[in-house]
């Protein structure tokens, strides 16, 4: 049963106003009991009313109440949004008054969960709300907005419609074998359709490699032998003295991380400090650990000291990273230049020079600007992509079964699986637990 819930929807802290959301079948009636002003049970949907929140005879705050009648509200229930003064104490007092008068505190993401359950939006749209809130660059905001406008839903639907068409035709063949006008679903008929679907999904997944990273930030590892200036580079990027710089090769330090937005990209930076400082760097676990950081990274910034000849360690690191999304950085360009490698970006971490060129190169190697030309043919996160991968695997297995000459009724099972996996992306075939797990990732009041 749907009950009446409330929560503070604005960030915790002092501001000009706070918004408290109330939702449920009796939301308007219950708020009306503590509202001195117009009779909110008699007002039209989507209207705002000035008044006071009262705790019995005591005035709590002067507020605006925005009334929404079901189903035309964010979560599809009757809703009231109360804007009160933005102090911590006063906001909590308004909330407490609601809690004393028939509301319970909403769980994390419960408003959005209700919106999903009331078919106000699907899972991809719900996820895009989270993405909009956490977006830190233009690309992330743009693609999340597109997904909220149901771009991802449409993409999934186009695949599912094609699969559904096959499934329906197979069913007709099985159930009404004597029906003359039905398409005879043979292996020859099915193969090109399944091939097309697989190719389509491959393209989406390829695009999504670029977009998911762009939206959620690029895991970037700064790698290089001791003393080339990795910590200095991190400091330059983060514009703070977070990474400790020392001129001794061999001091132990902790891994330092930071997030920054450079142009259109957000980077999650990891300096492998504390690893590279061991004395027998090459022989020791140093290389092994760098390898791990490298493997997990979407992008590697390989730093060398441009004022010195490359040595064996540099060469080893160059070899190790050659297949990665990599940018070669020649640091210490303020000193005498000794090396020049193709594609190398020259910087001086110490003098904070070369940042613009580096930012441009990052946008280039991460192919950020190609997102515009993808026309919405991409997914937004790894939950979505891993489900599409499963759908594609199912279709591949259907394809193999056809190659082996299996009966269509057996192949149908794989095709049905592909249909269901795609349905999980939008939530049309979703188990309850998953939905709950997903919505608890929301902030309170969303
Ligand atoms: P890491 O061991 O790779 O993290 O290197 P650090 O960032 O700790 O720097 C090692 C030494 O190189 C320090 O003495 C820095 O001051 C110096 N250094 C870093 N960047 C530059 C630069 O651009 N120019 C010059 N001349 N020295 C630098
Ligand atoms: Zn360092």
PDB file of N, CA and C and ligand atoms in Angstrom, residues 224-233 244-249 253 271 273 276-277 331-335 347-351, ligand 1:
ATOM      1  N   UNK A 224      55.144   6.832 -14.136  1.00  0.00           N
ATOM      2  CA  UNK A 224      56.480   7.260 -14.538  1.00  0.00           C
ATOM      3  C   UNK A 224      57.450   6.890 -13.437  1.00  0.00           C
ATOM      4  N   UNK A 225      58.719   6.839 -13.785  1.00  0.00           N
ATOM      5  CA  UNK A 225      59.695   6.433 -12.769  1.00  0.00           C
ATOM      6  C   UNK A 225      59.848   7.550 -11.722  1.00  0.00           C
ATOM      7  N   UNK A 226      60.521   7.263 -10.629  1.00  0.00           N
ATOM      8  CA  UNK A 226      60.654   8.257  -9.568  1.00  0.00           C
ATOM      9  C   UNK A 226      61.309   9.546 -10.065  1.00  0.00           C
ATOM     10  N   UNK A 227      60.829  10.644  -9.509  1.00  0.00           N
ATOM     11  CA  UNK A 227      61.459  11.953  -9.721  1.00  0.00           C
ATOM     12  C   UNK A 227      61.234  12.601 -11.089  1.00  0.00           C
ATOM     13  N   UNK A 228      60.367  12.026 -11.909  1.00  0.00           N
ATOM     14  CA  UNK A 228      60.093  12.682 -13.197  1.00  0.00           C
ATOM     15  C   UNK A 228      59.107  13.836 -13.031  1.00  0.00           C
ATOM     16  N   UNK A 229      58.399  13.868 -11.891  1.00  0.00           N
ATOM     17  CA  UNK A 229      57.483  14.982 -11.634  1.00  0.00           C
ATOM     18  C   UNK A 229      56.018  14.597 -11.625  1.00  0.00           C
ATOM     19  N   UNK A 230      55.716  13.353 -11.284  1.00  0.00           N
ATOM     20  CA  UNK A 230      54.310  12.916 -11.248  1.00  0.00           C
ATOM     21  C   UNK A 230      53.516  13.684 -10.192  1.00  0.00           C
ATOM     22  N   UNK A 231      54.085  13.752  -8.984  1.00  0.00           N
ATOM     23  CA  UNK A 231      53.367  14.453  -7.911  1.00  0.00           C
ATOM     24  C   UNK A 231      53.220  15.932  -8.249  1.00  0.00           C
ATOM     25  N   UNK A 232      54.258  16.488  -8.866  1.00  0.00           N
ATOM     26  CA  UNK A 232      54.169  17.899  -9.266  1.00  0.00           C
ATOM     27  C   UNK A 232      53.077  18.094 -10.309  1.00  0.00           C
ATOM     28  N   UNK A 233      52.966  17.138 -11.223  1.00  0.00           N
ATOM     29  CA  UNK A 233      51.909  17.219 -12.244  1.00  0.00           C
ATOM     30  C   UNK A 233      50.535  17.155 -11.588  1.00  0.00           C
ATOM     31  N   UNK A 244      52.393  15.231  -2.131  1.00  0.00           N
ATOM     32  CA  UNK A 244      53.605  15.770  -1.512  1.00  0.00           C
ATOM     33  C   UNK A 244      54.770  15.610  -2.487  1.00  0.00           C
ATOM     34  N   UNK A 245      55.410  16.711  -2.793  1.00  0.00           N
ATOM     35  CA  UNK A 245      56.523  16.649  -3.735  1.00  0.00           C
ATOM     36  C   UNK A 245      57.838  16.610  -2.958  1.00  0.00           C
ATOM     37  N   UNK A 246      58.685  15.679  -3.307  1.00  0.00           N
ATOM     38  CA  UNK A 246      60.008  15.697  -2.677  1.00  0.00           C
ATOM     39  C   UNK A 246      61.045  15.385  -3.738  1.00  0.00           C
ATOM     40  N   UNK A 247      62.257  15.818  -3.511  1.00  0.00           N
ATOM     41  CA  UNK A 247      63.265  15.633  -4.543  1.00  0.00           C
ATOM     42  C   UNK A 247      64.050  14.341  -4.362  1.00  0.00           C
ATOM     43  N   UNK A 248      63.692  13.562  -3.355  1.00  0.00           N
ATOM     44  CA  UNK A 248      64.365  12.270  -3.190  1.00  0.00           C
ATOM     45  C   UNK A 248      63.585  11.195  -3.901  1.00  0.00           C
ATOM     46  N   UNK A 249      64.306  10.420  -4.677  1.00  0.00           N
ATOM     47  CA  UNK A 249      63.674   9.223  -5.213  1.00  0.00           C
ATOM     48  C   UNK A 249      63.808   8.212  -4.096  1.00  0.00           C
ATOM     49  N   UNK A 253      55.420   7.285  -0.013  1.00  0.00           N
ATOM     50  CA  UNK A 253      54.242   8.157   0.133  1.00  0.00           C
ATOM     51  C   UNK A 253      52.985   7.367  -0.197  1.00  0.00           C
ATOM     52  N   UNK A 271      47.731   9.220  -8.574  1.00  0.00           N
ATOM     53  CA  UNK A 271      49.181   9.277  -8.661  1.00  0.00           C
ATOM     54  C   UNK A 271      49.665   8.020  -7.974  1.00  0.00           C
ATOM     55  N   UNK A 273      52.120   7.413  -6.460  1.00  0.00           N
ATOM     56  CA  UNK A 273      53.140   7.713  -5.453  1.00  0.00           C
ATOM     57  C   UNK A 273      53.088   6.668  -4.353  1.00  0.00           C
ATOM     58  N   UNK A 276      56.136   3.868  -6.618  1.00  0.00           N
ATOM     59  CA  UNK A 276      57.332   4.019  -7.442  1.00  0.00           C
ATOM     60  C   UNK A 276      58.566   4.388  -6.638  1.00  0.00           C
ATOM     61  N   UNK A 277      58.365   4.706  -5.375  1.00  0.00           N
ATOM     62  CA  UNK A 277      59.503   5.181  -4.609  1.00  0.00           C
ATOM     63  C   UNK A 277      60.441   4.095  -4.073  1.00  0.00           C
ATOM     64  N   UNK A 331      58.046  16.166 -19.063  1.00  0.00           N
ATOM     65  CA  UNK A 331      58.044  17.208 -18.024  1.00  0.00           C
ATOM     66  C   UNK A 331      59.420  17.891 -17.952  1.00  0.00           C
ATOM     67  N   UNK A 332      59.427  18.973 -17.234  1.00  0.00           N
ATOM     68  CA  UNK A 332      60.634  19.780 -17.004  1.00  0.00           C
ATOM     69  C   UNK A 332      61.106  20.443 -18.295  1.00  0.00           C
ATOM     70  N   UNK A 333      60.142  20.939 -19.081  1.00  0.00           N
ATOM     71  CA  UNK A 333      60.505  21.604 -20.331  1.00  0.00           C
ATOM     72  C   UNK A 333      61.224  22.924 -20.077  1.00  0.00           C
ATOM     73  N   UNK A 334      61.204  23.368 -18.815  1.00  0.00           N
ATOM     74  CA  UNK A 334      61.945  24.582 -18.467  1.00  0.00           C
ATOM     75  C   UNK A 334      63.455  24.326 -18.471  1.00  0.00           C
ATOM     76  N   UNK A 335      63.828  23.037 -18.401  1.00  0.00           N
ATOM     77  CA  UNK A 335      65.247  22.696 -18.438  1.00  0.00           C
ATOM     78  C   UNK A 335      65.643  22.350 -19.874  1.00  0.00           C
ATOM     79  N   UNK A 347      55.474  19.815 -20.859  1.00  0.00           N
ATOM     80  CA  UNK A 347      54.954  20.647 -19.768  1.00  0.00           C
ATOM     81  C   UNK A 347      56.085  20.991 -18.794  1.00  0.00           C
ATOM     82  N   UNK A 348      55.785  21.965 -17.973  1.00  0.00           N
ATOM     83  CA  UNK A 348      56.638  22.181 -16.812  1.00  0.00           C
ATOM     84  C   UNK A 348      55.700  22.197 -15.619  1.00  0.00           C
ATOM     85  N   UNK A 349      55.709  21.087 -14.910  1.00  0.00           N
ATOM     86  CA  UNK A 349      54.803  20.971 -13.774  1.00  0.00           C
ATOM     87  C   UNK A 349      55.163  22.003 -12.718  1.00  0.00           C
ATOM     88  N   UNK A 350      56.445  22.257 -12.622  1.00  0.00           N
ATOM     89  CA  UNK A 350      56.923  23.192 -11.617  1.00  0.00           C
ATOM     90  C   UNK A 350      56.409  24.605 -11.905  1.00  0.00           C
ATOM     91  N   UNK A 351      56.464  25.015 -13.183  1.00  0.00           N
ATOM     92  CA  UNK A 351      56.016  26.367 -13.547  1.00  0.00           C
ATOM     93  C   UNK A 351      54.569  26.401 -14.007  1.00  0.00           C
TER      94      UNK A 351
HETATM   95  P1  LIG B   1      57.683  12.099  -8.711  1.00  0.00           P
HETATM   96  O1  LIG B   1      58.626  11.307  -7.916  1.00  0.00           O
HETATM   97  O2  LIG B   1      57.586  11.597 -10.116  1.00  0.00           O
HETATM   98  O3  LIG B   1      56.338  12.244  -8.085  1.00  0.00           O
HETATM   99  O4  LIG B   1      58.331  13.569  -8.859  1.00  0.00           O
HETATM  100  P2  LIG B   1      58.024  14.862  -7.981  1.00  0.00           P
HETATM  101  O5  LIG B   1      56.802  15.548  -8.448  1.00  0.00           O
HETATM  102  O6  LIG B   1      58.128  14.520  -6.566  1.00  0.00           O
HETATM  103  O7  LIG B   1      59.235  15.787  -8.447  1.00  0.00           O
HETATM  104  C1  LIG B   1      60.575  15.400  -8.321  1.00  0.00           C
HETATM  105  C2  LIG B   1      61.488  16.605  -8.410  1.00  0.00           C
HETATM  106  O8  LIG B   1      61.412  17.190  -9.695  1.00  0.00           O
HETATM  107  C3  LIG B   1      61.139  17.713  -7.420  1.00  0.00           C
HETATM  108  O9  LIG B   1      62.318  18.274  -6.934  1.00  0.00           O
HETATM  109  C4  LIG B   1      60.400  18.721  -8.264  1.00  0.00           C
HETATM  110  O10 LIG B   1      60.528  20.021  -7.766  1.00  0.00           O
HETATM  111  C5  LIG B   1      61.117  18.567  -9.613  1.00  0.00           C
HETATM  112  N1  LIG B   1      60.264  18.968 -10.714  1.00  0.00           N
HETATM  113  C6  LIG B   1      58.995  18.564 -10.953  1.00  0.00           C
HETATM  114  N2  LIG B   1      58.506  19.154 -12.059  1.00  0.00           N
HETATM  115  C7  LIG B   1      59.490  19.953 -12.545  1.00  0.00           C
HETATM  116  C8  LIG B   1      59.582  20.839 -13.699  1.00  0.00           C
HETATM  117  O11 LIG B   1      58.667  21.019 -14.487  1.00  0.00           O
HETATM  118  N3  LIG B   1      60.764  21.475 -13.850  1.00  0.00           N
HETATM  119  C9  LIG B   1      61.816  21.323 -13.009  1.00  0.00           C
HETATM  120  N4  LIG B   1      62.917  22.005 -13.271  1.00  0.00           N
HETATM  121  N5  LIG B   1      61.747  20.517 -11.935  1.00  0.00           N
HETATM  122  C10 LIG B   1      60.594  19.836 -11.687  1.00  0.00           C
END
